[in-house]
Amino acid sequence: MNKTAPRDISIVIPIYNEAENIEPMVREIQAAFQGRAESYEVIFVDDASNDESPAVLRRQTLETDVVRCLRHRRNFGQSAAVATGFRAARGEWIGTLDGDGQNDPADLPRMLDEARRLGVDCVTGVRAKRQDNFIRKLSSRIANGFRNWATGDRVSDSGCGVRVVRAACVGELPVFNGLHRFMPTLLRAKSYTVSEFPVNHRPRLRGVSKYGVHNRLWRGIRDCFGVRWFVARAVPAERVDAGQEREQERQ
């Protein structure tokens, strides 16, 4: 398969020191899309890992024609990695997964079907049974409630990394540290439509978590004030008069 050809869906996965999770994720994604009509690509964005991740990724790009790899020149954070993947994506749709293996790639085809069925711009996951410790669950619950209060939005699980979004929408999103936690709210602020979908969540089996209370809870709460300003000032993305555009095309 030509790696430069357009795809139906691009799957963006930000990673930092996740060497043990890369190959299992590729196999699971291949299994999830096996037998389906969609063409797909898997874009790993390596946020300057210092473990064996670069070597594993190089091997994957040689062994399979669906895997692409981009590497940051230094560690910029998860949101920057997601934005880099968005910019490089060749798919009509973009799916996202966290790099820790806790997301189930099998959810992506179902979410893509749901987005098409409902005619929405984005389907965002809600972890039905979180496989995290009490502290992480509690900090996420507090942060999620505060985000909804601060932004005026209602998102059941803003920290869930499994999403499917039309590629045409992500170009309107501002890039900042915290983007990945606020995507549903930012998309709605731009007048895009977002629906929620229950997804599987699994315990981390390999590697070490990069997040704790400090960089998940307090930083997320601080970001809320910036997003609140953006929501209040955002300009809708669909700004062209569609009727006039169609009339010009007929002429």
Short mmCIF file of C-alpha atoms in Angstrom, two decimals, residues 66-163:
data_model
loop_
_atom_site.label_atom_id
_atom_site.label_comp_id
_atom_site.label_asym_id
_atom_site.label_seq_id
_atom_site.Cartn_x
_atom_site.Cartn_y
_atom_site.Cartn_z
CA VAL A 66 0.09 1.09 7.64
CA VAL A 67 2.44 2.50 10.30
CA ARG A 68 4.02 5.94 10.12
CA CYS A 69 6.21 7.53 12.77
CA LEU A 70 7.01 11.14 13.62
CA ARG A 71 9.44 12.17 16.35
CA HIS A 72 9.59 15.45 18.24
CA ARG A 73 13.00 17.10 18.57
CA ARG A 74 12.32 17.44 22.31
CA ASN A 75 9.55 16.62 24.77
CA PHE A 76 6.61 18.96 24.08
CA GLY A 77 3.83 17.03 25.85
CA GLN A 78 0.87 14.90 24.87
CA SER A 79 -1.25 17.68 23.40
CA ALA A 80 1.57 18.77 21.10
CA ALA A 81 2.01 15.17 19.96
CA VAL A 82 -1.70 14.90 19.21
CA ALA A 83 -1.58 18.15 17.22
CA THR A 84 1.45 16.91 15.26
CA GLY A 85 -0.47 13.76 14.38
CA PHE A 86 -3.49 15.78 13.30
CA ARG A 87 -1.35 17.86 10.96
CA ALA A 88 0.21 14.77 9.39
CA ALA A 89 -3.01 12.76 9.03
CA ARG A 90 -4.18 11.82 5.53
CA GLY A 91 -7.52 10.37 6.56
CA GLU A 92 -11.00 11.82 6.13
CA TRP A 93 -11.51 10.85 9.76
CA ILE A 94 -9.04 10.82 12.63
CA GLY A 95 -9.12 8.41 15.53
CA THR A 96 -7.08 8.90 18.70
CA LEU A 97 -5.73 6.45 21.25
CA ASP A 98 -3.50 6.93 24.27
CA GLY A 99 -0.13 5.20 24.04
CA ASP A 100 -0.37 3.28 27.31
CA GLY A 101 -2.45 0.39 25.99
CA GLN A 102 -5.39 1.10 28.30
CA ASN A 103 -7.64 2.13 25.39
CA ASP A 104 -9.19 -0.65 23.31
CA PRO A 105 -8.60 -0.15 19.55
CA ALA A 106 -11.69 -2.29 18.87
CA ASP A 107 -13.78 0.72 19.94
CA LEU A 108 -12.60 2.85 17.01
CA PRO A 109 -14.53 1.10 14.20
CA ARG A 110 -17.68 1.18 16.31
CA MET A 111 -17.22 4.88 17.02
CA LEU A 112 -16.64 5.58 13.34
CA ASP A 113 -19.89 3.77 12.52
CA GLU A 114 -21.66 5.80 15.22
CA ALA A 115 -20.34 9.10 13.86
CA ARG A 116 -21.58 8.24 10.39
CA ARG A 117 -24.94 6.99 11.67
CA LEU A 118 -25.60 10.13 13.70
CA GLY A 119 -24.05 12.50 11.18
CA VAL A 120 -21.91 14.20 13.86
CA ASP A 121 -18.44 15.67 13.59
CA CYS A 122 -16.95 13.87 16.59
CA VAL A 123 -17.66 10.86 18.79
CA THR A 124 -15.82 10.95 22.12
CA GLY A 125 -15.42 8.01 24.46
CA VAL A 126 -16.72 7.55 27.99
CA ARG A 127 -14.86 4.95 30.03
CA ALA A 128 -17.63 2.78 31.44
CA LYS A 129 -15.48 0.89 33.96
CA ARG A 130 -12.22 2.68 34.62
CA GLN A 131 -9.30 0.42 35.49
CA ASP A 132 -7.34 2.99 37.50
CA ASN A 133 -6.53 3.41 41.19
CA PHE A 134 -8.71 5.44 43.55
CA ILE A 135 -6.51 8.55 43.48
CA ARG A 136 -6.55 8.78 39.69
CA LYS A 137 -10.31 8.23 39.58
CA LEU A 138 -10.92 10.85 42.25
CA SER A 139 -8.64 13.48 40.68
CA SER A 140 -10.28 12.92 37.28
CA ARG A 141 -13.75 13.21 38.77
CA ILE A 142 -12.91 16.50 40.49
CA ALA A 143 -11.18 17.92 37.42
CA ASN A 144 -14.00 16.83 35.12
CA GLY A 145 -16.62 18.49 37.31
CA PHE A 146 -14.60 21.68 37.51
CA ARG A 147 -14.06 21.72 33.74
CA ASN A 148 -17.79 21.44 33.09
CA TRP A 149 -18.51 24.24 35.58
CA ALA A 150 -15.80 26.51 34.20
CA THR A 151 -16.53 25.97 30.51
CA GLY A 152 -20.31 25.65 30.69
CA ASP A 153 -20.10 22.40 28.74
CA ARG A 154 -21.26 18.92 29.72
CA VAL A 155 -18.66 16.25 28.98
CA SER A 156 -18.93 12.97 30.87
CA ASP A 157 -15.28 11.97 30.53
CA SER A 158 -13.04 14.68 29.12
CA GLY A 159 -9.92 12.68 29.98
CA CYS A 160 -10.81 9.74 27.75
CA GLY A 161 -8.29 9.43 24.91
CA VAL A 162 -10.48 7.45 22.50
CA ARG A 163 -12.14 9.70 19.93
#
